[in-house]
Amino acid sequence: MKQFLKRSFALTDRGVHGALKAGMFSFLVFVITMFPAMLLLLLVDQLLLQHVHDTLTYVLFSLITLIVMEVLLSFEYESQYNETYKEAANLRIEIAQKLSQLEMSYFSKHDLADLAQSIMADVAAIEHAGSHAIPTALGFCLFLPLITILMLIGNWKMALLAIVPTLVSFGLIVLGKNYARAQFNKHYVRLRENSQAFQERIEMSKEITAFNLTEHVKSSLYARLEDSQRVHWKSERNAAFLIMGSEIFGHFSLAFTIVGGIFLMQTGEISILYLIGYVLAAMKIKEMVDANMEFFMEIFYINSAVERINEIRNAKVLSGLDVSFSSFDMSIEHLNFSYDTNKPVLKDVSFTVPQGSVCALVGESGCGKTTLLHLIARLYDFDSGSISIGGVNIKDVSAESLYRNLSIVFQDVVLFNTSVLENIRIGREDADDEEVKRAARLAQCDFIDNLPEGFDTLIGENGRQLSGGERQRISIARAFLKNAPILILDEIASSLDVDNERKIQESLNDLMKNKTVIIISHRMKSIQNAARIVVLKEGHVEACGTHSELLRSSSSYQKLLEKTQAADEFVY
Ligand SMILES: Nc1ncnc2c1ncn2[C@@H]1O[C@H](COP(=O)(O)OP(=O)(O)OP(=O)(O)O)[C@@H](O)[C@H]1O
């Protein structure tokens, strides 16, 4: 049961416990709401059949019913709402933790807007269902068999007259469930596409204005909205038909009970008290079904949200053991990798980088240099072969052990919407302010002095208040601060002007001392002193050696040098 609830509603263990508790209270509330009908039966018994009951019986019965009802309702409320809000927070935390453990390939295969939708909207949908629909449905599923058995014991014919139409009414909803689910999924896909389109519109405002695309984008957004409105209307309309059909059958329950009951009473099979009792029970069941129908629909509606949350839960995580590396020699052997199975990006790549030496990766654009750095940083897992540090395959190493020993400076720098100081401190969380400032000086971040509040200046979303070169230097300062034994540099000079590049080059020479460094640079001159230069061509190692060795032996290396020289001389 617990596993069923966990799977069906993407609940956490605690959430399952909460839902069961709330469901039990809902069941008790269903039971107690039958008591006023029983009181009415007592009265009918007295009026019609002259079975006189003491007035105190009515008063006591009413009082006890009221008190129990009040207590149960408050418990039901408490367990439904409190547990659900806690569950929504737990679920979001669980998803956030899971996302932080996933392979990067998961993010490249999934839409980020979709993930954001899963964390916010899907959990909100489950939260709403959890506070209303799931406990009530659980309670009703317990109550219906109980009342059916009691009614069958009383008179099985009357019981069937009241219960069968109710079951058919339910059956209709369940039968239509798959159809409704497909419609709701379609609507969800449209919503996701719309939010992607709006996000793109906002992110590309500059390009849209510059290329005079405002009208075109506006009309395509309107067309999208109209389309999603159509799909939404269709899904709501079909859901409404289902509910209506099921409600009509629900009414048959009452009609059959009255007509069948009168017939059975005339044949002398049941007394008028039985007739009224079964009519009251049929009315109550109908009332409950009506009140809860939208909850059952809601449970079908959250199905696609549940599927997406479960998909994140079941995704493969980066796993491995905590390891202390004995050395930082790096060895890459027969490495193969593809982003998708049809197109290999790296093919049988092998080379070594001894501890404390610099290795440069060069090659035409698209040959797989950045991909190789991503694999070394374990942002993706490779298909076959190995990457070892100190003889240990990084696939067997936990993310914490690896990143403790690795500093990475990528082409695309990501900054957080906080102060400059905190952005640099990301390199090493326990660094004090002085250490952060020293790292900034080493990375030539002199622009910080000109910011309004120096190191305390907030730099806006993804550092939008900074230039490309300034963002790059903050990223380099993080690497200085971390001072890890392995350093990965991907085109760090791409956003720097000549003056800054020269300054950073000097301080980088200090940082790189005694470290295992892997660097990509399109400025061929800057890597000429590297102990080893690996020339990649269409995903495989074409040549490997020092600058002077490659000048003699590799025609691809010579061509790369010629191209960079030609680019340096290019005049606009
Ligand atoms: N996330 C991705 N999903 C699918 N294919 C990708 C992805 N990233 C890169 N590729 C493809 O992999 C190949 C190698 O790309 P990579 O970025 O590693 O080349 P590169 O040598 O670093 O290029 P550049 O010098 O232009 O930065 C390219 O064909 C690219 O289109």
Coordinates of C-alpha atoms and ligand atoms in Angstrom, one line a residue, residues 108-109 337-340 343-346 362-374 380 411 490-491 520 522 536, ligand 1:
S108 CA 21.4 18.5 -21.7
K109 CA 18.7 16.0 -22.5
F337 CA 32.0 9.3 -25.9
S338 CA 28.9 10.5 -27.8
Y339 CA 26.2 12.9 -26.7
D340 CA 23.7 10.8 -28.6
K343 CA 27.4 10.5 -33.5
P344 CA 30.6 9.7 -31.7
V345 CA 32.3 12.9 -30.5
L346 CA 35.5 11.4 -29.0
V362 CA 44.3 22.1 -29.7
G363 CA 42.3 21.4 -32.8
E364 CA 39.7 22.8 -35.2
S365 CA 36.4 24.1 -33.9
G366 CA 34.1 21.2 -33.1
C367 CA 36.8 18.5 -32.8
G368 CA 35.9 17.7 -29.2
K369 CA 38.2 19.8 -26.9
T370 CA 35.6 21.2 -24.6
T371 CA 33.8 17.8 -24.5
L372 CA 37.0 16.2 -23.3
L373 CA 37.4 18.8 -20.5
H374 CA 33.7 18.1 -19.5
Y380 CA 29.3 13.7 -18.3
Q411 CA 34.4 29.9 -21.3
D490 CA 38.8 26.4 -21.2
E491 CA 39.5 29.4 -23.4
I520 CA 42.4 24.9 -24.2
H522 CA 42.9 29.3 -29.5
L536 CA 42.6 16.6 -31.7
Ligands
LIG1 N1 25.5 19.3 -25.3 C1 25.8 18.8 -26.5 N2 24.9 18.0 -27.0 C2 25.1 17.4 -28.3 N3 26.2 17.7 -29.0 C3 27.1 18.5 -28.5 C4 26.9 19.1 -27.2 N4 28.0 19.9 -27.0 C5 28.8 19.8 -28.1 N5 28.3 19.0 -29.0 C6 28.9 18.6 -30.3 O1 30.1 17.9 -30.0 C7 31.1 18.2 -30.9 C8 32.3 18.7 -30.2 O2 32.0 19.9 -29.5 P1 33.0 20.7 -28.6 O3 32.3 21.8 -28.0 O4 33.6 19.7 -27.7 O5 34.1 21.2 -29.6 P2 35.3 22.2 -29.4 O6 36.5 21.5 -30.1 O7 35.5 22.5 -28.0 O8 34.8 23.4 -30.3 P3 35.2 25.0 -30.1 O9 36.7 25.1 -30.3 O10 34.4 25.6 -31.2 O11 34.8 25.4 -28.7 C9 30.5 19.3 -31.8 O12 30.1 18.6 -33.0 C10 29.3 19.8 -31.1 O13 28.2 20.1 -32.0

